[in-house]
PDB file of C-alpha atoms and ligand atoms in Angstrom:
ATOM      1  CA  MET Y   1     -13.614  -2.510 -14.958  1.00 96.00           C
ATOM      2  CA  LYS Y   2     -10.107  -2.441 -14.094  1.00 98.00           C
ATOM      3  CA  TYR Y   3      -9.443  -1.156 -10.916  1.00 98.00           C
ATOM      4  CA  LEU Y   4      -5.753   0.532  -9.818  1.00 98.00           C
ATOM      5  CA  ILE Y   5      -4.769  -1.284  -6.526  1.00 98.00           C
ATOM      6  CA  ILE Y   6      -1.824   1.073  -4.340  1.00 98.00           C
ATOM      7  CA  ALA Y   7      -0.227   0.891  -0.776  1.00 98.00           C
ATOM      8  CA  ASP Y   8       1.714   2.339   0.995  1.00 98.00           C
ATOM      9  CA  ILE Y   9       2.088   6.036  -1.233  1.00 98.00           C
ATOM     10  CA  HIS Y  10       3.996   7.336   2.149  1.00 98.00           C
ATOM     11  CA  SER Y  11       4.004  10.743   1.303  1.00 98.00           C
ATOM     12  CA  ASN Y  12       6.163   9.871  -2.284  1.00 98.00           C
ATOM     13  CA  LEU Y  13       4.854  12.336  -4.824  1.00 98.00           C
ATOM     14  CA  GLU Y  14       7.688  11.498  -7.744  1.00 98.00           C
ATOM     15  CA  ALA Y  15       6.483   7.275  -7.162  1.00 98.00           C
ATOM     16  CA  PHE Y  16       2.741   8.117  -7.205  1.00 98.00           C
ATOM     17  CA  GLU Y  17       2.543   9.789 -10.525  1.00 98.00           C
ATOM     18  CA  ALA Y  18       5.293   7.896 -11.867  1.00 98.00           C
ATOM     19  CA  VAL Y  19       2.541   4.534 -11.116  1.00 98.00           C
ATOM     20  CA  LEU Y  20      -0.281   6.808 -12.217  1.00 98.00           C
ATOM     21  CA  GLU Y  21       1.733   7.658 -15.390  1.00 98.00           C
ATOM     22  CA  ASP Y  22       2.606   3.537 -15.914  1.00 98.00           C
ATOM     23  CA  ALA Y  23      -0.713   2.438 -15.037  1.00 98.00           C
ATOM     24  CA  GLN Y  24      -2.268   4.715 -18.025  1.00 98.00           C
ATOM     25  CA  ARG Y  25       0.667   2.126 -20.272  1.00 98.00           C
ATOM     26  CA  HIS Y  26      -1.377  -0.328 -19.464  1.00 97.00           C
ATOM     27  CA  GLY Y  27      -4.225   0.328 -20.523  1.00 96.00           C
ATOM     28  CA  GLY Y  28      -5.579   2.749 -17.240  1.00 98.00           C
ATOM     29  CA  PHE Y  29      -8.193   2.069 -14.905  1.00 98.00           C
ATOM     30  CA  GLY Y  30     -11.549   3.561 -13.875  1.00 98.00           C
ATOM     31  CA  HIS Y  31     -11.251   2.744  -9.814  1.00 98.00           C
ATOM     32  CA  THR Y  32      -9.112   3.240  -7.576  1.00 98.00           C
ATOM     33  CA  TRP Y  33      -8.697   0.982  -4.077  1.00 98.00           C
ATOM     34  CA  CYS Y  34      -5.989   2.537  -1.859  1.00 98.00           C
ATOM     35  CA  LEU Y  35      -4.603   0.377   1.142  1.00 98.00           C
ATOM     36  CA  GLY Y  36      -3.361   3.030   3.080  1.00 98.00           C
ATOM     37  CA  ASP Y  37      -0.620   4.693   4.707  1.00 98.00           C
ATOM     38  CA  VAL Y  38      -1.208   8.122   1.897  1.00 98.00           C
ATOM     39  CA  VAL Y  39       1.247   9.762   4.476  1.00 98.00           C
ATOM     40  CA  GLY Y  40       4.339   9.324   6.822  1.00 96.00           C
ATOM     41  CA  TYR Y  41       8.123   8.756   6.500  1.00 97.00           C
ATOM     42  CA  GLY Y  42       8.257  10.960   2.551  1.00 98.00           C
ATOM     43  CA  PRO Y  43       8.060  14.711   1.927  1.00 98.00           C
ATOM     44  CA  ASP Y  44       5.090  15.870   0.347  1.00 98.00           C
ATOM     45  CA  PRO Y  45       2.061  14.499   2.424  1.00 98.00           C
ATOM     46  CA  LEU Y  46      -0.362  17.078   1.112  1.00 98.00           C
ATOM     47  CA  ALA Y  47       0.424  16.674  -2.786  1.00 98.00           C
ATOM     48  CA  CYS Y  48      -0.113  12.819  -2.228  1.00 98.00           C
ATOM     49  CA  ILE Y  49      -3.351  13.347  -0.102  1.00 98.00           C
ATOM     50  CA  LYS Y  50      -4.728  16.065  -2.994  1.00 98.00           C
ATOM     51  CA  LEU Y  51      -3.630  13.925  -5.917  1.00 98.00           C
ATOM     52  CA  LEU Y  52      -4.927  10.768  -3.945  1.00 98.00           C
ATOM     53  CA  ARG Y  53      -8.597  12.435  -3.515  1.00 98.00           C
ATOM     54  CA  GLN Y  54      -8.802  13.197  -6.986  1.00 98.00           C
ATOM     55  CA  LEU Y  55      -8.786   9.922  -7.797  1.00 98.00           C
ATOM     56  CA  ASP Y  56     -11.770   9.766  -5.911  1.00 98.00           C
ATOM     57  CA  PRO Y  57     -10.573   6.217  -4.677  1.00 98.00           C
ATOM     58  CA  VAL Y  58     -11.537   3.718  -1.378  1.00 98.00           C
ATOM     59  CA  CYS Y  59      -9.337   3.836   0.773  1.00 98.00           C
ATOM     60  CA  VAL Y  60      -8.489   2.574   4.003  1.00 98.00           C
ATOM     61  CA  SER Y  61      -6.987   3.932   6.826  1.00 98.00           C
ATOM     62  CA  GLY Y  62      -3.005   3.171   7.428  1.00 98.00           C
ATOM     63  CA  ASN Y  63      -1.262   3.121  11.090  1.00 97.00           C
ATOM     64  CA  HIS Y  64       0.751   6.347   9.578  1.00 97.00           C
ATOM     65  CA  ASP Y  65      -2.282   7.918   8.734  1.00 98.00           C
ATOM     66  CA  GLN Y  66      -3.857   7.222  11.727  1.00 97.00           C
ATOM     67  CA  ALA Y  67      -0.352   8.464  13.753  1.00 96.00           C
ATOM     68  CA  ALA Y  68      -0.111  11.456  11.854  1.00 97.00           C
ATOM     69  CA  VAL Y  69      -3.707  12.634  13.128  1.00 97.00           C
ATOM     70  CA  GLY Y  70      -3.354  11.374  16.907  1.00 94.00           C
ATOM     71  CA  LYS Y  71      -5.661   8.153  16.060  1.00 95.00           C
ATOM     72  CA  ILE Y  72      -3.136   6.017  17.513  1.00 92.00           C
ATOM     73  CA  ASP Y  73      -0.157   6.890  19.601  1.00 89.00           C
ATOM     74  CA  ILE Y  74       3.417   7.614  18.007  1.00 86.00           C
ATOM     75  CA  GLY Y  75       5.362   5.822  20.858  1.00 84.00           C
ATOM     76  CA  ASP Y  76       4.585   2.294  19.113  1.00 81.00           C
ATOM     77  CA  PHE Y  77       6.875   4.023  16.059  1.00 91.00           C
ATOM     78  CA  ASN Y  78      10.783   3.376  15.885  1.00 92.00           C
ATOM     79  CA  SER Y  79      12.624   6.950  16.240  1.00 93.00           C
ATOM     80  CA  ASP Y  80      12.922   7.778  12.804  1.00 95.00           C
ATOM     81  CA  ALA Y  81       9.306   6.376  11.399  1.00 95.00           C
ATOM     82  CA  ALA Y  82       8.252   8.760  14.676  1.00 94.00           C
ATOM     83  CA  ILE Y  83      10.432  11.920  14.045  1.00 95.00           C
ATOM     84  CA  ALA Y  84       8.802  11.519  10.538  1.00 96.00           C
ATOM     85  CA  ASN Y  85       5.513  10.899  11.289  1.00 96.00           C
ATOM     86  CA  ARG Y  86       5.571  14.606  13.720  1.00 95.00           C
ATOM     87  CA  TRP Y  87       7.001  16.287  10.487  1.00 97.00           C
ATOM     88  CA  THR Y  88       3.756  15.485   8.792  1.00 97.00           C
ATOM     89  CA  ALA Y  89       1.604  16.281  11.416  1.00 96.00           C
ATOM     90  CA  GLY Y  90       2.978  19.817  11.504  1.00 97.00           C
ATOM     91  CA  GLN Y  91       2.457  20.065   7.745  1.00 97.00           C
ATOM     92  CA  LEU Y  92      -1.547  18.675   7.516  1.00 97.00           C
ATOM     93  CA  SER Y  93      -4.402  21.368   6.906  1.00 97.00           C
ATOM     94  CA  ASP Y  94      -7.546  20.860   8.976  1.00 97.00           C
ATOM     95  CA  GLU Y  95      -9.235  19.371   5.245  1.00 97.00           C
ATOM     96  CA  ASP Y  96      -5.933  16.419   5.489  1.00 97.00           C
ATOM     97  CA  ARG Y  97      -6.649  15.683   8.648  1.00 97.00           C
ATOM     98  CA  GLU Y  98     -10.238  15.413   8.146  1.00 98.00           C
ATOM     99  CA  PHE Y  99     -10.079  13.203   5.298  1.00 98.00           C
ATOM    100  CA  LEU Y 100      -7.314  11.022   7.120  1.00 98.00           C
ATOM    101  CA  LEU Y 101      -9.251  10.871  10.302  1.00 98.00           C
ATOM    102  CA  GLY Y 102     -12.980   9.719   8.022  1.00 98.00           C
ATOM    103  CA  LEU Y 103     -10.818   6.639   6.338  1.00 98.00           C
ATOM    104  CA  PRO Y 104     -12.157   3.630   7.624  1.00 98.00           C
ATOM    105  CA  ASP Y 105     -10.066   0.444   8.835  1.00 98.00           C
ATOM    106  CA  LEU Y 106     -11.725  -2.154   6.840  1.00 98.00           C
ATOM    107  CA  VAL Y 107     -13.852  -2.311   3.239  1.00 98.00           C
ATOM    108  CA  VAL Y 108     -15.274  -4.897   1.632  1.00 98.00           C
ATOM    109  CA  LYS Y 109     -16.263  -4.562  -1.956  1.00 96.00           C
ATOM    110  CA  ASP Y 110     -17.733  -7.520  -4.298  1.00 91.00           C
ATOM    111  CA  ASN Y 111     -15.360 -10.066  -3.862  1.00 95.00           C
ATOM    112  CA  PHE Y 112     -12.750  -8.304  -1.956  1.00 98.00           C
ATOM    113  CA  THR Y 113     -11.729  -7.360   1.447  1.00 98.00           C
ATOM    114  CA  ILE Y 114      -9.484  -4.308   1.846  1.00 98.00           C
ATOM    115  CA  VAL Y 115      -7.234  -3.464   5.161  1.00 98.00           C
ATOM    116  CA  HIS Y 116      -3.778  -1.765   5.621  1.00 98.00           C
ATOM    117  CA  GLY Y 117      -2.505  -4.916   7.360  1.00 98.00           C
ATOM    118  CA  SER Y 118      -4.660  -7.877   7.600  1.00 98.00           C
ATOM    119  CA  PRO Y 119      -8.430  -8.915   8.445  1.00 98.00           C
ATOM    120  CA  ARG Y 120      -7.970  -9.552  12.057  1.00 98.00           C
ATOM    121  CA  GLN Y 121      -5.942  -6.364  12.811  1.00 97.00           C
ATOM    122  CA  PRO Y 122      -6.970  -4.141  10.155  1.00 97.00           C
ATOM    123  CA  VAL Y 123      -4.096  -1.295  11.043  1.00 95.00           C
ATOM    124  CA  TRP Y 124      -1.027  -3.161  12.625  1.00 93.00           C
ATOM    125  CA  GLU Y 125      -0.889  -6.567  11.858  1.00 97.00           C
ATOM    126  CA  TYR Y 126       2.166  -7.243   8.955  1.00 97.00           C
ATOM    127  CA  ILE Y 127       1.359 -10.654   6.978  1.00 97.00           C
ATOM    128  CA  ALA Y 128       4.653 -11.762   5.980  1.00 95.00           C
ATOM    129  CA  HIS Y 129       4.475 -15.508   6.507  1.00 95.00           C
ATOM    130  CA  SER Y 130       1.786 -18.313   5.255  1.00 95.00           C
ATOM    131  CA  PHE Y 131       1.852 -19.070   9.066  1.00 95.00           C
ATOM    132  CA  THR Y 132       0.085 -15.213   9.854  1.00 97.00           C
ATOM    133  CA  ALA Y 133      -1.878 -15.649   6.303  1.00 98.00           C
ATOM    134  CA  ALA Y 134      -3.550 -19.291   7.417  1.00 97.00           C
ATOM    135  CA  ASP Y 135      -4.944 -17.562  10.728  1.00 97.00           C
ATOM    136  CA  ASN Y 136      -6.201 -14.376   8.318  1.00 98.00           C
ATOM    137  CA  PHE Y 137      -7.823 -16.889   5.897  1.00 98.00           C
ATOM    138  CA  ARG Y 138     -10.376 -17.460   8.637  1.00 97.00           C
ATOM    139  CA  CYS Y 139     -11.003 -13.779   9.614  1.00 98.00           C
ATOM    140  CA  PHE Y 140     -12.465 -12.428   6.373  1.00 98.00           C
ATOM    141  CA  ASP Y 141     -15.329 -13.921   4.494  1.00 97.00           C
ATOM    142  CA  THR Y 142     -14.793 -13.066   0.800  1.00 98.00           C
ATOM    143  CA  ARG Y 143     -12.780 -14.428  -1.535  1.00 97.00           C
ATOM    144  CA  PHE Y 144      -9.855 -12.010  -1.776  1.00 98.00           C
ATOM    145  CA  CYS Y 145      -8.558  -9.783   1.190  1.00 98.00           C
ATOM    146  CA  ILE Y 146      -6.143  -7.293  -0.350  1.00 98.00           C
ATOM    147  CA  VAL Y 147      -3.781  -5.831   2.285  1.00 98.00           C
ATOM    148  CA  GLY Y 148      -0.125  -3.390   2.444  1.00 98.00           C
ATOM    149  CA  HIS Y 149       2.077  -2.771   5.247  1.00 98.00           C
ATOM    150  CA  THR Y 150       4.623  -4.973   4.723  1.00 98.00           C
ATOM    151  CA  HIS Y 151       5.813  -3.441   1.123  1.00 98.00           C
ATOM    152  CA  VAL Y 152       6.570  -6.201  -0.211  1.00 98.00           C
ATOM    153  CA  PRO Y 153       4.591  -7.557  -3.237  1.00 98.00           C
ATOM    154  CA  PHE Y 154       3.600 -11.117  -2.331  1.00 97.00           C
ATOM    155  CA  LEU Y 155       0.603 -13.306  -2.366  1.00 97.00           C
ATOM    156  CA  PHE Y 156      -0.935 -15.866  -0.030  1.00 98.00           C
ATOM    157  CA  LYS Y 157      -3.218 -18.937  -1.431  1.00 97.00           C
ATOM    158  CA  HIS Y 158      -5.307 -21.037   0.526  1.00 96.00           C
ATOM    159  CA  ASP Y 159      -6.132 -24.015  -1.859  1.00 90.00           C
ATOM    160  CA  GLY Y 160      -8.904 -25.952   0.682  1.00 89.00           C
ATOM    161  CA  VAL Y 161      -5.888 -27.643   1.920  1.00 92.00           C
ATOM    162  CA  GLU Y 162      -3.003 -25.379   3.097  1.00 94.00           C
ATOM    163  CA  VAL Y 163      -1.452 -22.458   2.366  1.00 96.00           C
ATOM    164  CA  ARG Y 164       0.979 -21.461  -0.279  1.00 95.00           C
ATOM    165  CA  GLU Y 165       3.171 -18.444  -0.533  1.00 95.00           C
ATOM    166  CA  GLY Y 166       4.520 -16.361  -3.547  1.00 94.00           C
ATOM    167  CA  ILE Y 167       6.496 -13.799  -4.386  1.00 94.00           C
ATOM    168  CA  LEU Y 168       4.396 -11.448  -6.871  1.00 96.00           C
ATOM    169  CA  HIS Y 169       7.669  -9.885 -10.039  1.00 96.00           C
ATOM    170  CA  ASP Y 170       7.255  -7.002 -12.244  1.00 97.00           C
ATOM    171  CA  GLY Y 171       5.086  -8.217 -15.050  1.00 95.00           C
ATOM    172  CA  ASP Y 172       3.266 -11.139 -13.511  1.00 97.00           C
ATOM    173  CA  MET Y 173      -0.285 -12.083 -13.925  1.00 96.00           C
ATOM    174  CA  LEU Y 174      -2.671 -13.777 -11.366  1.00 96.00           C
ATOM    175  CA  VAL Y 175      -5.823 -15.612 -12.565  1.00 95.00           C
ATOM    176  CA  LEU Y 176      -8.285 -15.184  -9.794  1.00 96.00           C
ATOM    177  CA  GLY Y 177     -10.263 -18.450  -9.872  1.00 93.00           C
ATOM    178  CA  ASP Y 178     -12.066 -20.574  -6.877  1.00 92.00           C
ATOM    179  CA  ASN Y 179      -9.013 -20.418  -4.428  1.00 95.00           C
ATOM    180  CA  ARG Y 180      -8.895 -17.916  -1.652  1.00 97.00           C
ATOM    181  CA  LEU Y 181      -5.943 -15.207  -2.325  1.00 98.00           C
ATOM    182  CA  ILE Y 182      -4.434 -12.926   0.155  1.00 98.00           C
ATOM    183  CA  ILE Y 183      -2.540 -10.596  -2.223  1.00 98.00           C
ATOM    184  CA  ASN Y 184       0.036  -7.688  -1.395  1.00 98.00           C
ATOM    185  CA  PRO Y 185       0.440  -5.295  -4.292  1.00 98.00           C
ATOM    186  CA  GLY Y 186       3.767  -4.069  -2.860  1.00 98.00           C
ATOM    187  CA  GLY Y 187       4.550  -0.455  -1.621  1.00 98.00           C
ATOM    188  CA  VAL Y 188       4.777   2.834  -3.752  1.00 98.00           C
ATOM    189  CA  GLY Y 189       6.437   5.088  -2.222  1.00 98.00           C
ATOM    190  CA  GLN Y 190       8.981   2.789  -0.100  1.00 98.00           C
ATOM    191  CA  PRO Y 191       9.432  -0.824  -1.409  1.00 98.00           C
ATOM    192  CA  ARG Y 192      11.129  -2.873   0.783  1.00 97.00           C
ATOM    193  CA  ASP Y 193      11.936  -6.108  -1.001  1.00 97.00           C
ATOM    194  CA  ARG Y 194      15.104  -4.523  -2.507  1.00 96.00           C
ATOM    195  CA  ASP Y 195      13.633  -3.396  -5.299  1.00 98.00           C
ATOM    196  CA  PRO Y 196      13.329   0.543  -5.543  1.00 98.00           C
ATOM    197  CA  ARG Y 197      10.449   0.673  -8.548  1.00 98.00           C
ATOM    198  CA  ALA Y 198       7.412   1.599  -6.985  1.00 98.00           C
ATOM    199  CA  SER Y 199       5.162  -1.404  -6.785  1.00 98.00           C
ATOM    200  CA  TYR Y 200       1.137  -1.719  -7.533  1.00 98.00           C
ATOM    201  CA  ALA Y 201      -1.033  -3.676  -9.112  1.00 98.00           C
ATOM    202  CA  ILE Y 202      -4.128  -3.369 -11.770  1.00 98.00           C
ATOM    203  CA  PHE Y 203      -7.636  -5.574 -11.577  1.00 98.00           C
ATOM    204  CA  ASP Y 204      -9.306  -6.309 -14.489  1.00 98.00           C
ATOM    205  CA  ALA Y 205     -12.836  -7.371 -12.884  1.00 97.00           C
ATOM    206  CA  GLU Y 206     -14.306  -8.851 -16.505  1.00 97.00           C
ATOM    207  CA  GLU Y 207     -11.086 -11.108 -17.223  1.00 97.00           C
ATOM    208  CA  MET Y 208     -10.857 -11.789 -13.386  1.00 97.00           C
ATOM    209  CA  VAL Y 209      -7.050 -11.032 -13.452  1.00 98.00           C
ATOM    210  CA  LEU Y 210      -4.549  -9.394 -11.798  1.00 98.00           C
ATOM    211  CA  HIS Y 211      -1.128  -7.827 -12.735  1.00 98.00           C
ATOM    212  CA  ASN Y 212       1.687  -6.624 -10.596  1.00 98.00           C
ATOM    213  CA  TYR Y 213       3.928  -4.001 -12.163  1.00 98.00           C
ATOM    214  CA  ARG Y 214       6.875  -1.724 -11.001  1.00 98.00           C
ATOM    215  CA  VAL Y 215       8.360   1.458 -12.566  1.00 98.00           C
ATOM    216  CA  THR Y 216      11.078   3.231 -11.650  1.00 98.00           C
ATOM    217  CA  TYR Y 217      10.604   6.679 -10.578  1.00 98.00           C
ATOM    218  CA  ASP Y 218      13.129  10.026  -9.786  1.00 98.00           C
ATOM    219  CA  VAL Y 219      14.552   8.586  -6.348  1.00 98.00           C
ATOM    220  CA  ALA Y 220      16.759  11.329  -6.350  1.00 98.00           C
ATOM    221  CA  ALA Y 221      14.444  13.966  -6.554  1.00 98.00           C
ATOM    222  CA  THR Y 222      12.155  12.322  -3.483  1.00 98.00           C
ATOM    223  CA  GLN Y 223      15.631  12.463  -1.447  1.00 98.00           C
ATOM    224  CA  GLU Y 224      16.551  15.963  -2.251  1.00 98.00           C
ATOM    225  CA  LYS Y 225      12.761  17.285  -1.165  1.00 98.00           C
ATOM    226  CA  MET Y 226      13.342  14.596   2.148  1.00 98.00           C
ATOM    227  CA  GLU Y 227      16.950  16.437   2.589  1.00 98.00           C
ATOM    228  CA  LYS Y 228      15.668  20.056   2.597  1.00 98.00           C
ATOM    229  CA  ALA Y 229      12.790  18.760   5.110  1.00 98.00           C
ATOM    230  CA  GLY Y 230      15.004  17.679   7.532  1.00 97.00           C
ATOM    231  CA  LEU Y 231      13.572  13.714   7.284  1.00 98.00           C
ATOM    232  CA  PRO Y 232      16.193  11.153   9.256  1.00 97.00           C
ATOM    233  CA  ASP Y 233      19.043  10.312   6.925  1.00 97.00           C
ATOM    234  CA  PHE Y 234      18.002   6.523   7.095  1.00 97.00           C
ATOM    235  CA  LEU Y 235      14.550   7.244   5.659  1.00 98.00           C
ATOM    236  CA  VAL Y 236      16.241   9.466   2.696  1.00 98.00           C
ATOM    237  CA  SER Y 237      18.870   6.135   1.766  1.00 98.00           C
ATOM    238  CA  ARG Y 238      16.151   3.614   2.152  1.00 98.00           C
ATOM    239  CA  ILE Y 239      13.968   4.427  -0.660  1.00 98.00           C
ATOM    240  CA  ALA Y 240      17.325   4.215  -2.928  1.00 97.00           C
ATOM    241  CA  TRP Y 241      18.119   0.899  -1.595  1.00 96.00           C
ATOM    242  CA  GLY Y 242      13.952  -0.634  -1.791  1.00 96.00           C
ATOM    243  CA  VAL Y 243      14.520  -1.252   1.845  1.00 94.00           C
TER     244      VAL Y 243
HETATM  245 ZN1   ZN S 301       3.465   1.471   4.994  1.00 50.28          ZN
END
């Protein structure tokens, strides 16, 4: 069985659709694991929720998902994120709100712990450094943990003694063996590693390998919608830079 692993869609429909098409080119998938932040920042929250729900995913909750339904305080966001989140909240139907409110913070599936931020603090903590990863390896019992939130495709490997870190590149194939891993598939809708292409992963459970992929999408189309919605200029620009 193959699993599509996606994080931080952030209401970017063009990026999300490009990922689904690209995943088909790479052999398709039977299940979807979504690591949260379905909404926030981008112009298409409703269409992204609808498309995601069609995939019948396992999906955990991100900080933007929770802020959009009033579960956490928007005061913790920077001003652009807060403006976009208020706009998002105003778009949601009752059904969308119910879907976002129903998302769990953490899910365990087979060998995987699935969270948005970290197993220690599922909604808020960023795992961007090996010392944060080292602390977090003590906070889950499965062999692997998959996270989003930083929007950067990354890998932390615990070999029993120490934690090593590495960047995941387009086309990288990771063999999932005995070592414990924390894996971030990167962001679909707002990548932040200076590569604007949407990032995602496919996990093949029979072969026990995970592939990371990048795919270009129509950034200009998303930007045009963002401008029309009156979303902040920096949020419009950043998706073209990948920051
Ligand atoms: Zn995010």
